[in-house]
Amino acid sequence: MPELPDVEGFRQVLSEHTGEPIRAVRVRDPGVLRGVGAGRLAAALRGHRFERPRRHGKWLIAPAGGPVLMLHFGMTGSLSWHSRQEPWHRHDRVVWQFDDGELRYRDMRKLQGIRLADDEAQAGRVLGGLGPDAREVSYACFGRLLSGRRGRLKPALIDQAFLAGLGNLLADEICWHAGVNPLRAAGDLDEAERAALYRAMRRVLRVSIKARCVPARDTWLTGARDERGGPCPRCGALLSRRRVAGRTTVWCPGCQPLLRPS
DNA sequence: AGTATTGTTGATAG
DNA sequence: GCTATCAACAATAC
């Protein structure tokens, strides 16, 4: 699941429980801890309170009165609030318990995980290699980034060091909305195409954040991409699919013509 | 059995 | 130095 919109939803869940003292940290599967043990994680957070959490790309960053909790949700992670009576799910890996309930980090595959930075400076170092957040980047910056990129558009959009927050679904959805082929050379796009991409990115992100995920609407590519041999929701043409940057990439050959192959 | 999966990283090649 | 591809990680679903 988690791309930028999903993580933004997890940030909202956490933000509803700031200011409450953390009574206990239960590590049910230390396999999701990165660079910190269960003991140190619990000791550093117990008695502390989460402050206003923020997000950069797909990272959720939660300062807790000194130490900074950093969560990445990989491909299947989530963060949700539960009553203490509700039985744990088998994939609940770490649980933060409060007086009136608990936050649960759930993750089936354990492709990413949880870090603990000692302070903001250390947290900043973890995020140091990321590009600007896709929700925050200005059009001027976005345009400069694309102009200076040598490879194809699709790999650029999902490269977190280039732009942080977009994943496979979002990148395809944005290209489809913009009418730009994901195989185009990023640096060859003209001003109108860059503008269309930026506007599509803003719109797709706004709607997806409201839905808390990239919605599988029948008027969006995401609602059609899983059906192999399915039609483009806009023009009815047979959707194309190909592996690009290691990920299945779907586009409409009619709406997103490949004029200048790269 | 074989394929696929919304993420990231490291090795390798061009 | 930059970029592309692939395998690996782990746990499912079809």
PDB file of C-alpha atoms (C1' of nucleotides) in Angstrom:
ATOM      1  CA  MET A   1       0.000   0.000   0.000  1.00  0.00           C
ATOM      2  CA  PRO A   2       2.116   2.789   1.293  1.00  0.00           C
ATOM      3  CA  GLU A   3       3.021   5.618  -0.975  1.00  0.00           C
ATOM      4  CA  LEU A   4       2.913   9.276   0.039  1.00  0.00           C
ATOM      5  CA  PRO A   5      -0.898   9.426   0.532  1.00  0.00           C
ATOM      6  CA  ASP A   6      -0.994   6.337   2.742  1.00  0.00           C
ATOM      7  CA  VAL A   7       1.832   7.632   4.905  1.00  0.00           C
ATOM      8  CA  GLU A   8       0.077  10.986   5.172  1.00  0.00           C
ATOM      9  CA  GLY A   9      -2.890   9.068   6.580  1.00  0.00           C
ATOM     10  CA  PHE A  10      -0.661   7.318   9.121  1.00  0.00           C
ATOM     11  CA  ARG A  11       0.715  10.731  10.089  1.00  0.00           C
ATOM     12  CA  GLN A  12      -2.816  11.895  10.799  1.00  0.00           C
ATOM     13  CA  VAL A  13      -3.478   8.830  12.944  1.00  0.00           C
ATOM     14  CA  LEU A  14      -0.379   9.537  14.999  1.00  0.00           C
ATOM     15  CA  SER A  15      -1.104  13.262  15.220  1.00  0.00           C
ATOM     16  CA  GLU A  16      -4.397  12.474  16.965  1.00  0.00           C
ATOM     17  CA  HIS A  17      -2.439  10.913  19.820  1.00  0.00           C
ATOM     18  CA  THR A  18       0.302  13.416  20.507  1.00  0.00           C
ATOM     19  CA  GLY A  19       0.728  14.724  24.016  1.00  0.00           C
ATOM     20  CA  GLU A  20      -0.337  11.491  25.695  1.00  0.00           C
ATOM     21  CA  PRO A  21       2.335   9.670  27.700  1.00  0.00           C
ATOM     22  CA  ILE A  22       3.597   6.435  26.164  1.00  0.00           C
ATOM     23  CA  ARG A  23       3.088   3.827  28.876  1.00  0.00           C
ATOM     24  CA  ALA A  24       4.784   0.879  27.191  1.00  0.00           C
ATOM     25  CA  VAL A  25       6.341  -0.207  23.914  1.00  0.00           C
ATOM     26  CA  ARG A  26       5.721  -3.834  22.967  1.00  0.00           C
ATOM     27  CA  VAL A  27       8.029  -5.270  20.331  1.00  0.00           C
ATOM     28  CA  ARG A  28       6.331  -8.407  19.089  1.00  0.00           C
ATOM     29  CA  ASP A  29       8.738  -8.945  16.203  1.00  0.00           C
ATOM     30  CA  PRO A  30      12.172  -7.337  16.476  1.00  0.00           C
ATOM     31  CA  GLY A  31      12.662  -8.176  12.808  1.00  0.00           C
ATOM     32  CA  VAL A  32      11.276  -4.742  11.898  1.00  0.00           C
ATOM     33  CA  LEU A  33      13.711  -2.819  14.093  1.00  0.00           C
ATOM     34  CA  ARG A  34      16.588  -1.199  12.208  1.00  0.00           C
ATOM     35  CA  GLY A  35      19.646  -0.121  14.133  1.00  0.00           C
ATOM     36  CA  VAL A  36      17.903  -0.248  17.506  1.00  0.00           C
ATOM     37  CA  GLY A  37      17.013  -3.082  19.856  1.00  0.00           C
ATOM     38  CA  ALA A  38      13.698  -3.657  21.574  1.00  0.00           C
ATOM     39  CA  GLY A  39      15.134  -2.677  24.936  1.00  0.00           C
ATOM     40  CA  ARG A  40      16.596   0.621  23.853  1.00  0.00           C
ATOM     41  CA  LEU A  41      13.501   1.510  21.817  1.00  0.00           C
ATOM     42  CA  ALA A  42      11.225   0.943  24.803  1.00  0.00           C
ATOM     43  CA  ALA A  43      13.519   2.684  27.264  1.00  0.00           C
ATOM     44  CA  ALA A  44      13.906   5.732  25.021  1.00  0.00           C
ATOM     45  CA  LEU A  45      10.161   6.205  24.513  1.00  0.00           C
ATOM     46  CA  ARG A  46       8.519   5.041  27.739  1.00  0.00           C
ATOM     47  CA  GLY A  47       7.101   8.016  29.610  1.00  0.00           C
ATOM     48  CA  HIS A  48       7.691  10.314  26.627  1.00  0.00           C
ATOM     49  CA  ARG A  49       5.007  11.910  24.477  1.00  0.00           C
ATOM     50  CA  PHE A  50       4.876  12.130  20.702  1.00  0.00           C
ATOM     51  CA  GLU A  51       5.016  15.659  19.401  1.00  0.00           C
ATOM     52  CA  ARG A  52       3.579  16.846  16.094  1.00  0.00           C
ATOM     53  CA  PRO A  53       4.620  14.212  13.529  1.00  0.00           C
ATOM     54  CA  ARG A  54       5.764  15.109  10.052  1.00  0.00           C
ATOM     55  CA  ARG A  55       6.325  13.278   6.798  1.00  0.00           C
ATOM     56  CA  HIS A  56       8.967  13.379   4.102  1.00  0.00           C
ATOM     57  CA  GLY A  57       8.285  11.211   1.109  1.00  0.00           C
ATOM     58  CA  LYS A  58       7.314   7.827   2.489  1.00  0.00           C
ATOM     59  CA  TRP A  59       8.915   8.413   5.892  1.00  0.00           C
ATOM     60  CA  LEU A  60       6.878   9.223   8.968  1.00  0.00           C
ATOM     61  CA  ILE A  61       8.926  11.170  11.500  1.00  0.00           C
ATOM     62  CA  ALA A  62       7.725  11.378  15.081  1.00  0.00           C
ATOM     63  CA  PRO A  63       9.743  13.459  17.565  1.00  0.00           C
ATOM     64  CA  ALA A  64       9.206  12.240  21.115  1.00  0.00           C
ATOM     65  CA  GLY A  65      10.790  14.734  23.485  1.00  0.00           C
ATOM     66  CA  GLY A  66      14.379  14.194  22.344  1.00  0.00           C
ATOM     67  CA  PRO A  67      14.520  10.887  20.495  1.00  0.00           C
ATOM     68  CA  VAL A  68      12.898  10.804  17.080  1.00  0.00           C
ATOM     69  CA  LEU A  69      10.957   7.755  15.929  1.00  0.00           C
ATOM     70  CA  MET A  70      11.181   7.112  12.206  1.00  0.00           C
ATOM     71  CA  LEU A  71       8.833   4.724  10.456  1.00  0.00           C
ATOM     72  CA  HIS A  72       8.922   3.374   6.929  1.00  0.00           C
ATOM     73  CA  PHE A  73       6.099   1.136   5.785  1.00  0.00           C
ATOM     74  CA  GLY A  74       7.680  -0.735   2.922  1.00  0.00           C
ATOM     75  CA  MET A  75       5.087  -2.303   0.667  1.00  0.00           C
ATOM     76  CA  THR A  76       2.604  -3.627   3.241  1.00  0.00           C
ATOM     77  CA  GLY A  77       2.967  -1.586   6.430  1.00  0.00           C
ATOM     78  CA  SER A  78       0.394   0.480   8.305  1.00  0.00           C
ATOM     79  CA  LEU A  79      -0.132   2.405  11.532  1.00  0.00           C
ATOM     80  CA  SER A  80      -3.521   2.328  13.228  1.00  0.00           C
ATOM     81  CA  TRP A  81      -5.183   3.065  16.563  1.00  0.00           C
ATOM     82  CA  HIS A  82      -6.895   0.307  18.538  1.00  0.00           C
ATOM     83  CA  SER A  83      -8.452  -0.299  21.900  1.00  0.00           C
ATOM     84  CA  ARG A  84      -6.353  -2.379  24.276  1.00  0.00           C
ATOM     85  CA  GLN A  85      -9.020  -5.048  24.274  1.00  0.00           C
ATOM     86  CA  GLU A  86      -8.817  -5.717  20.569  1.00  0.00           C
ATOM     87  CA  PRO A  87      -6.743  -8.846  19.929  1.00  0.00           C
ATOM     88  CA  TRP A  88      -3.443  -8.289  18.178  1.00  0.00           C
ATOM     89  CA  HIS A  89      -3.210  -9.070  14.512  1.00  0.00           C
ATOM     90  CA  ARG A  90      -0.577 -11.605  13.542  1.00  0.00           C
ATOM     91  CA  HIS A  91       1.325  -8.937  11.624  1.00  0.00           C
ATOM     92  CA  ASP A  92       1.304  -6.345  14.414  1.00  0.00           C
ATOM     93  CA  ARG A  93       5.052  -6.005  14.920  1.00  0.00           C
ATOM     94  CA  VAL A  94       5.383  -3.081  17.348  1.00  0.00           C
ATOM     95  CA  VAL A  95       2.734  -1.552  19.651  1.00  0.00           C
ATOM     96  CA  TRP A  96       2.855   1.749  21.582  1.00  0.00           C
ATOM     97  CA  GLN A  97       0.462   1.655  24.509  1.00  0.00           C
ATOM     98  CA  PHE A  98      -1.281   4.691  25.961  1.00  0.00           C
ATOM     99  CA  ASP A  99      -3.847   5.056  28.737  1.00  0.00           C
ATOM    100  CA  ASP A 100      -6.791   4.985  26.352  1.00  0.00           C
ATOM    101  CA  GLY A 101      -5.594   2.716  23.569  1.00  0.00           C
ATOM    102  CA  GLU A 102      -2.597   1.816  21.439  1.00  0.00           C
ATOM    103  CA  LEU A 103      -0.882   2.501  18.152  1.00  0.00           C
ATOM    104  CA  ARG A 104       0.029  -0.563  16.145  1.00  0.00           C
ATOM    105  CA  TYR A 105       2.689  -0.832  13.453  1.00  0.00           C
ATOM    106  CA  ARG A 106       1.460  -3.676  11.278  1.00  0.00           C
ATOM    107  CA  ASP A 107       3.473  -5.116   8.398  1.00  0.00           C
ATOM    108  CA  MET A 108       3.099  -8.400   6.587  1.00  0.00           C
ATOM    109  CA  ARG A 109       6.333  -8.399   4.617  1.00  0.00           C
ATOM    110  CA  LYS A 110       9.107  -6.798   6.599  1.00  0.00           C
ATOM    111  CA  LEU A 111      10.813  -4.992   3.789  1.00  0.00           C
ATOM    112  CA  GLN A 112      11.416  -1.799   5.746  1.00  0.00           C
ATOM    113  CA  GLY A 113      10.977  -0.961   9.396  1.00  0.00           C
ATOM    114  CA  ILE A 114      11.429   1.313  12.372  1.00  0.00           C
ATOM    115  CA  ARG A 115      14.415   3.431  13.341  1.00  0.00           C
ATOM    116  CA  LEU A 116      15.168   5.542  16.365  1.00  0.00           C
ATOM    117  CA  ALA A 117      17.252   8.674  15.925  1.00  0.00           C
ATOM    118  CA  ASP A 118      18.780  10.145  19.068  1.00  0.00           C
ATOM    119  CA  ASP A 119      17.952  13.662  17.972  1.00  0.00           C
ATOM    120  CA  GLU A 120      16.794  15.746  15.032  1.00  0.00           C
ATOM    121  CA  ALA A 121      20.303  16.002  13.610  1.00  0.00           C
ATOM    122  CA  GLN A 122      20.556  12.246  13.342  1.00  0.00           C
ATOM    123  CA  ALA A 123      17.065  12.034  11.865  1.00  0.00           C
ATOM    124  CA  GLY A 124      18.082  14.570   9.268  1.00  0.00           C
ATOM    125  CA  ARG A 125      21.023  12.401   8.273  1.00  0.00           C
ATOM    126  CA  VAL A 126      18.727   9.435   7.610  1.00  0.00           C
ATOM    127  CA  LEU A 127      16.634  11.607   5.312  1.00  0.00           C
ATOM    128  CA  GLY A 128      19.629  13.332   3.796  1.00  0.00           C
ATOM    129  CA  GLY A 129      19.635  11.471   0.514  1.00  0.00           C
ATOM    130  CA  LEU A 130      16.006  12.106  -0.314  1.00  0.00           C
ATOM    131  CA  GLY A 131      14.814  14.533  -2.934  1.00  0.00           C
ATOM    132  CA  PRO A 132      12.185  17.168  -2.191  1.00  0.00           C
ATOM    133  CA  ASP A 133       8.802  15.911  -1.043  1.00  0.00           C
ATOM    134  CA  ALA A 134       6.412  15.479  -3.945  1.00  0.00           C
ATOM    135  CA  ARG A 135       3.692  17.395  -2.096  1.00  0.00           C
ATOM    136  CA  GLU A 136       5.926  20.306  -1.193  1.00  0.00           C
ATOM    137  CA  VAL A 137       8.083  20.767  -4.278  1.00  0.00           C
ATOM    138  CA  SER A 138       7.518  23.974  -6.225  1.00  0.00           C
ATOM    139  CA  TYR A 139       6.883  23.939  -9.931  1.00  0.00           C
ATOM    140  CA  ALA A 140      10.156  25.758 -10.543  1.00  0.00           C
ATOM    141  CA  CYS A 141      12.091  23.089  -8.652  1.00  0.00           C
ATOM    142  CA  PHE A 142      10.157  20.252 -10.274  1.00  0.00           C
ATOM    143  CA  GLY A 143      10.884  21.631 -13.705  1.00  0.00           C
ATOM    144  CA  ARG A 144      14.589  22.027 -12.944  1.00  0.00           C
ATOM    145  CA  LEU A 145      14.760  18.472 -11.679  1.00  0.00           C
ATOM    146  CA  LEU A 146      13.192  17.050 -14.832  1.00  0.00           C
ATOM    147  CA  SER A 147      15.305  19.186 -17.127  1.00  0.00           C
ATOM    148  CA  GLY A 148      18.487  17.993 -15.486  1.00  0.00           C
ATOM    149  CA  ARG A 149      17.622  14.300 -15.530  1.00  0.00           C
ATOM    150  CA  ARG A 150      19.131  12.110 -18.194  1.00  0.00           C
ATOM    151  CA  GLY A 151      17.120   8.864 -18.157  1.00  0.00           C
ATOM    152  CA  ARG A 152      13.482   8.062 -18.649  1.00  0.00           C
ATOM    153  CA  LEU A 153      10.607   9.733 -16.855  1.00  0.00           C
ATOM    154  CA  LYS A 154       9.280   6.709 -14.953  1.00  0.00           C
ATOM    155  CA  PRO A 155      12.503   5.741 -13.172  1.00  0.00           C
ATOM    156  CA  ALA A 156      13.006   9.396 -12.261  1.00  0.00           C
ATOM    157  CA  LEU A 157       9.558   9.775 -10.698  1.00  0.00           C
ATOM    158  CA  ILE A 158       9.952   6.760  -8.427  1.00  0.00           C
ATOM    159  CA  ASP A 159      13.586   7.533  -7.537  1.00  0.00           C
ATOM    160  CA  GLN A 160      13.348   8.758  -3.932  1.00  0.00           C
ATOM    161  CA  ALA A 161      16.642  10.591  -4.274  1.00  0.00           C
ATOM    162  CA  PHE A 162      15.112  12.561  -7.149  1.00  0.00           C
ATOM    163  CA  LEU A 163      11.659  13.230  -5.711  1.00  0.00           C
ATOM    164  CA  ALA A 164      10.382  11.699  -2.483  1.00  0.00           C
ATOM    165  CA  GLY A 165       6.973  10.113  -2.061  1.00  0.00           C
ATOM    166  CA  LEU A 166       5.894   8.688  -5.416  1.00  0.00           C
ATOM    167  CA  GLY A 167       5.693   4.924  -5.885  1.00  0.00           C
ATOM    168  CA  ASN A 168       4.810   2.688  -8.776  1.00  0.00           C
ATOM    169  CA  LEU A 169       1.053   3.315  -8.821  1.00  0.00           C
ATOM    170  CA  LEU A 170       1.298   7.069  -8.329  1.00  0.00           C
ATOM    171  CA  ALA A 171       3.941   7.514 -11.000  1.00  0.00           C
ATOM    172  CA  ASP A 172       1.842   5.692 -13.599  1.00  0.00           C
ATOM    173  CA  GLU A 173      -1.322   7.483 -12.511  1.00  0.00           C
ATOM    174  CA  ILE A 174       0.332  10.893 -12.775  1.00  0.00           C
ATOM    175  CA  CYS A 175       1.794  10.185 -16.215  1.00  0.00           C
ATOM    176  CA  TRP A 176      -1.597   8.959 -17.384  1.00  0.00           C
ATOM    177  CA  HIS A 177      -3.411  12.054 -16.111  1.00  0.00           C
ATOM    178  CA  ALA A 178      -0.792  14.267 -17.735  1.00  0.00           C
ATOM    179  CA  GLY A 179      -0.897  12.415 -21.048  1.00  0.00           C
ATOM    180  CA  VAL A 180       2.861  11.884 -20.984  1.00  0.00           C
ATOM    181  CA  ASN A 181       4.446   8.545 -21.797  1.00  0.00           C
ATOM    182  CA  PRO A 182       6.502   7.168 -18.888  1.00  0.00           C
ATOM    183  CA  LEU A 183       9.218   6.004 -21.305  1.00  0.00           C
ATOM    184  CA  ARG A 184       9.925   9.525 -22.521  1.00  0.00           C
ATOM    185  CA  ALA A 185      13.316  10.966 -21.712  1.00  0.00           C
ATOM    186  CA  ALA A 186      12.762  13.206 -18.678  1.00  0.00           C
ATOM    187  CA  GLY A 187      15.047  15.903 -19.987  1.00  0.00           C
ATOM    188  CA  ASP A 188      13.290  16.073 -23.365  1.00  0.00           C
ATOM    189  CA  LEU A 189       9.922  17.160 -21.996  1.00  0.00           C
ATOM    190  CA  ASP A 190       8.845  20.622 -23.061  1.00  0.00           C
ATOM    191  CA  GLU A 191       7.425  23.295 -20.791  1.00  0.00           C
ATOM    192  CA  ALA A 192       3.811  22.339 -21.496  1.00  0.00           C
ATOM    193  CA  GLU A 193       4.493  18.697 -20.680  1.00  0.00           C
ATOM    194  CA  ARG A 194       6.312  19.546 -17.464  1.00  0.00           C
ATOM    195  CA  ALA A 195       3.418  21.779 -16.458  1.00  0.00           C
ATOM    196  CA  ALA A 196       0.904  19.027 -17.244  1.00  0.00           C
ATOM    197  CA  LEU A 197       2.890  16.586 -15.138  1.00  0.00           C
ATOM    198  CA  TYR A 198       3.113  18.971 -12.209  1.00  0.00           C
ATOM    199  CA  ARG A 199      -0.600  19.750 -12.307  1.00  0.00           C
ATOM    200  CA  ALA A 200      -1.416  16.035 -12.581  1.00  0.00           C
ATOM    201  CA  MET A 201       0.849  15.304  -9.629  1.00  0.00           C
ATOM    202  CA  ARG A 202      -0.849  17.958  -7.478  1.00  0.00           C
ATOM    203  CA  ARG A 203      -4.305  16.710  -8.370  1.00  0.00           C
ATOM    204  CA  VAL A 204      -3.557  12.994  -8.000  1.00  0.00           C
ATOM    205  CA  LEU A 205      -1.877  13.607  -4.638  1.00  0.00           C
ATOM    206  CA  ARG A 206      -4.710  15.790  -3.340  1.00  0.00           C
ATOM    207  CA  VAL A 207      -7.377  13.262  -4.238  1.00  0.00           C
ATOM    208  CA  SER A 208      -5.295  10.301  -3.024  1.00  0.00           C
ATOM    209  CA  ILE A 209      -4.518  11.909   0.323  1.00  0.00           C
ATOM    210  CA  LYS A 210      -8.216  12.525   0.842  1.00  0.00           C
ATOM    211  CA  ALA A 211      -8.868   8.863   0.026  1.00  0.00           C
ATOM    212  CA  ARG A 212      -5.842   7.809   2.143  1.00  0.00           C
ATOM    213  CA  CYS A 213      -4.538   5.728  -0.769  1.00  0.00           C
ATOM    214  CA  VAL A 214      -4.366   5.867  -4.546  1.00  0.00           C
ATOM    215  CA  PRO A 215      -8.037   5.176  -5.230  1.00  0.00           C
ATOM    216  CA  ALA A 216      -8.966   2.436  -7.710  1.00  0.00           C
ATOM    217  CA  ARG A 217     -11.607   4.653  -9.310  1.00  0.00           C
ATOM    218  CA  ASP A 218     -12.994   3.399 -12.575  1.00  0.00           C
ATOM    219  CA  THR A 219     -12.106   6.773 -14.074  1.00  0.00           C
ATOM    220  CA  TRP A 220      -8.460   6.421 -13.050  1.00  0.00           C
ATOM    221  CA  LEU A 221      -5.695   4.230 -14.418  1.00  0.00           C
ATOM    222  CA  THR A 222      -5.295   2.563 -11.025  1.00  0.00           C
ATOM    223  CA  GLY A 223      -8.831   1.210 -11.311  1.00  0.00           C
ATOM    224  CA  ALA A 224      -7.994  -0.455 -14.616  1.00  0.00           C
ATOM    225  CA  ARG A 225      -4.363  -1.486 -14.410  1.00  0.00           C
ATOM    226  CA  ASP A 226      -4.820  -4.816 -12.682  1.00  0.00           C
ATOM    227  CA  GLU A 227      -7.060  -6.243 -15.361  1.00  0.00           C
ATOM    228  CA  ARG A 228      -4.671  -7.517 -17.972  1.00  0.00           C
ATOM    229  CA  GLY A 229      -5.785  -6.636 -21.464  1.00  0.00           C
ATOM    230  CA  GLY A 230      -8.079  -4.005 -20.013  1.00  0.00           C
ATOM    231  CA  PRO A 231      -9.064  -0.778 -21.769  1.00  0.00           C
ATOM    232  CA  CYS A 232      -7.970   2.779 -20.997  1.00  0.00           C
ATOM    233  CA  PRO A 233     -10.741   4.363 -18.886  1.00  0.00           C
ATOM    234  CA  ARG A 234     -10.439   7.542 -20.956  1.00  0.00           C
ATOM    235  CA  CYS A 235     -10.221   6.394 -24.586  1.00  0.00           C
ATOM    236  CA  GLY A 236     -10.841   2.651 -24.498  1.00  0.00           C
ATOM    237  CA  ALA A 237      -7.565   1.707 -26.164  1.00  0.00           C
ATOM    238  CA  LEU A 238      -5.793  -1.417 -24.962  1.00  0.00           C
ATOM    239  CA  LEU A 239      -3.433  -0.457 -22.148  1.00  0.00           C
ATOM    240  CA  SER A 240       0.258  -1.181 -22.629  1.00  0.00           C
ATOM    241  CA  ARG A 241       2.386  -2.725 -19.939  1.00  0.00           C
ATOM    242  CA  ARG A 242       6.074  -3.292 -19.601  1.00  0.00           C
ATOM    243  CA  ARG A 243       8.645  -3.636 -16.928  1.00  0.00           C
ATOM    244  CA  VAL A 244      10.439  -0.343 -16.368  1.00  0.00           C
ATOM    245  CA  ALA A 245      12.804   0.391 -13.495  1.00  0.00           C
ATOM    246  CA  GLY A 246      12.038  -3.085 -12.213  1.00  0.00           C
ATOM    247  CA  ARG A 247       8.335  -2.372 -11.821  1.00  0.00           C
ATOM    248  CA  THR A 248       5.288  -3.141 -13.917  1.00  0.00           C
ATOM    249  CA  THR A 249       4.484   0.051 -15.767  1.00  0.00           C
ATOM    250  CA  VAL A 250       1.091   0.651 -17.374  1.00  0.00           C
ATOM    251  CA  TRP A 251       0.158   3.393 -19.828  1.00  0.00           C
ATOM    252  CA  CYS A 252      -2.258   4.159 -22.625  1.00  0.00           C
ATOM    253  CA  PRO A 253      -0.611   4.199 -26.073  1.00  0.00           C
ATOM    254  CA  GLY A 254      -3.407   6.448 -27.298  1.00  0.00           C
ATOM    255  CA  CYS A 255      -3.458   9.084 -24.557  1.00  0.00           C
ATOM    256  CA  GLN A 256       0.280   8.903 -23.886  1.00  0.00           C
ATOM    257  CA  PRO A 257       1.982   8.605 -27.257  1.00  0.00           C
ATOM    258  CA  LEU A 258       5.671   7.867 -27.328  1.00  0.00           C
ATOM    259  CA  LEU A 259       6.763  10.498 -29.824  1.00  0.00           C
ATOM    260  CA  ARG A 260      10.391  10.603 -28.881  1.00  0.00           C
ATOM    261  CA  PRO A 261      11.564   7.235 -27.577  1.00  0.00           C
ATOM    262  CA  SER A 262      14.497   7.198 -25.245  1.00  0.00           C
TER     263      SER A 262
ATOM    264  C1'  DA B   1       4.461 -24.748  -9.550  1.00  0.00           C
ATOM    265  C1'  DG B   2       4.873 -20.474 -11.114  1.00  0.00           C
ATOM    266  C1'  DT B   3       3.597 -15.749 -11.115  1.00  0.00           C
ATOM    267  C1'  DA B   4       2.532 -11.485  -9.051  1.00  0.00           C
ATOM    268  C1'  DT B   5       2.742  -7.621  -5.363  1.00  0.00           C
ATOM    269  C1'  DT B   6       1.779   0.122  -4.000  1.00  0.00           C
ATOM    270  C1'  DG B   7       9.605  -0.469  -1.504  1.00  0.00           C
ATOM    271  C1'  DT B   8      14.477  -0.189  -0.942  1.00  0.00           C
ATOM    272  C1'  DT B   9      19.317  -1.596  -1.380  1.00  0.00           C
ATOM    273  C1'  DG B  10      23.532  -3.467  -3.251  1.00  0.00           C
ATOM    274  C1'  DA B  11      25.886  -5.623  -7.138  1.00  0.00           C
ATOM    275  C1'  DT B  12      26.793  -5.217 -11.781  1.00  0.00           C
ATOM    276  C1'  DA B  13      26.917  -3.376 -16.407  1.00  0.00           C
ATOM    277  C1'  DG B  14      26.880   0.278 -19.805  1.00  0.00           C
TER     278       DG B  14
ATOM    279  C1'  DG C   1      29.356  10.285 -12.056  1.00  0.00           C
ATOM    280  C1'  DC C   2      24.709   8.704 -13.788  1.00  0.00           C
ATOM    281  C1'  DT C   3      21.527   5.476 -15.042  1.00  0.00           C
ATOM    282  C1'  DA C   4      19.434   0.714 -15.955  1.00  0.00           C
ATOM    283  C1'  DT C   5      18.575  -3.975 -14.628  1.00  0.00           C
ATOM    284  C1'  DC C   6      18.416  -7.623 -11.507  1.00  0.00           C
ATOM    285  C1'  DA C   7      18.387 -10.215  -7.173  1.00  0.00           C
ATOM    286  C1'  DA C   8      17.376 -10.135  -2.521  1.00  0.00           C
ATOM    287  C1'  DC C   9      14.663  -9.197   1.474  1.00  0.00           C
ATOM    288  C1'  DA C  10       9.513 -11.639   3.485  1.00  0.00           C
ATOM    289  C1'  DA C  11       4.890 -13.006   3.226  1.00  0.00           C
ATOM    290  C1'  DT C  12       1.303 -13.678   1.092  1.00  0.00           C
ATOM    291  C1'  DA C  13      -2.564 -14.188  -3.076  1.00  0.00           C
ATOM    292  C1'  DC C  14      -3.953 -16.100  -7.411  1.00  0.00           C
TER     293       DC C  14
END
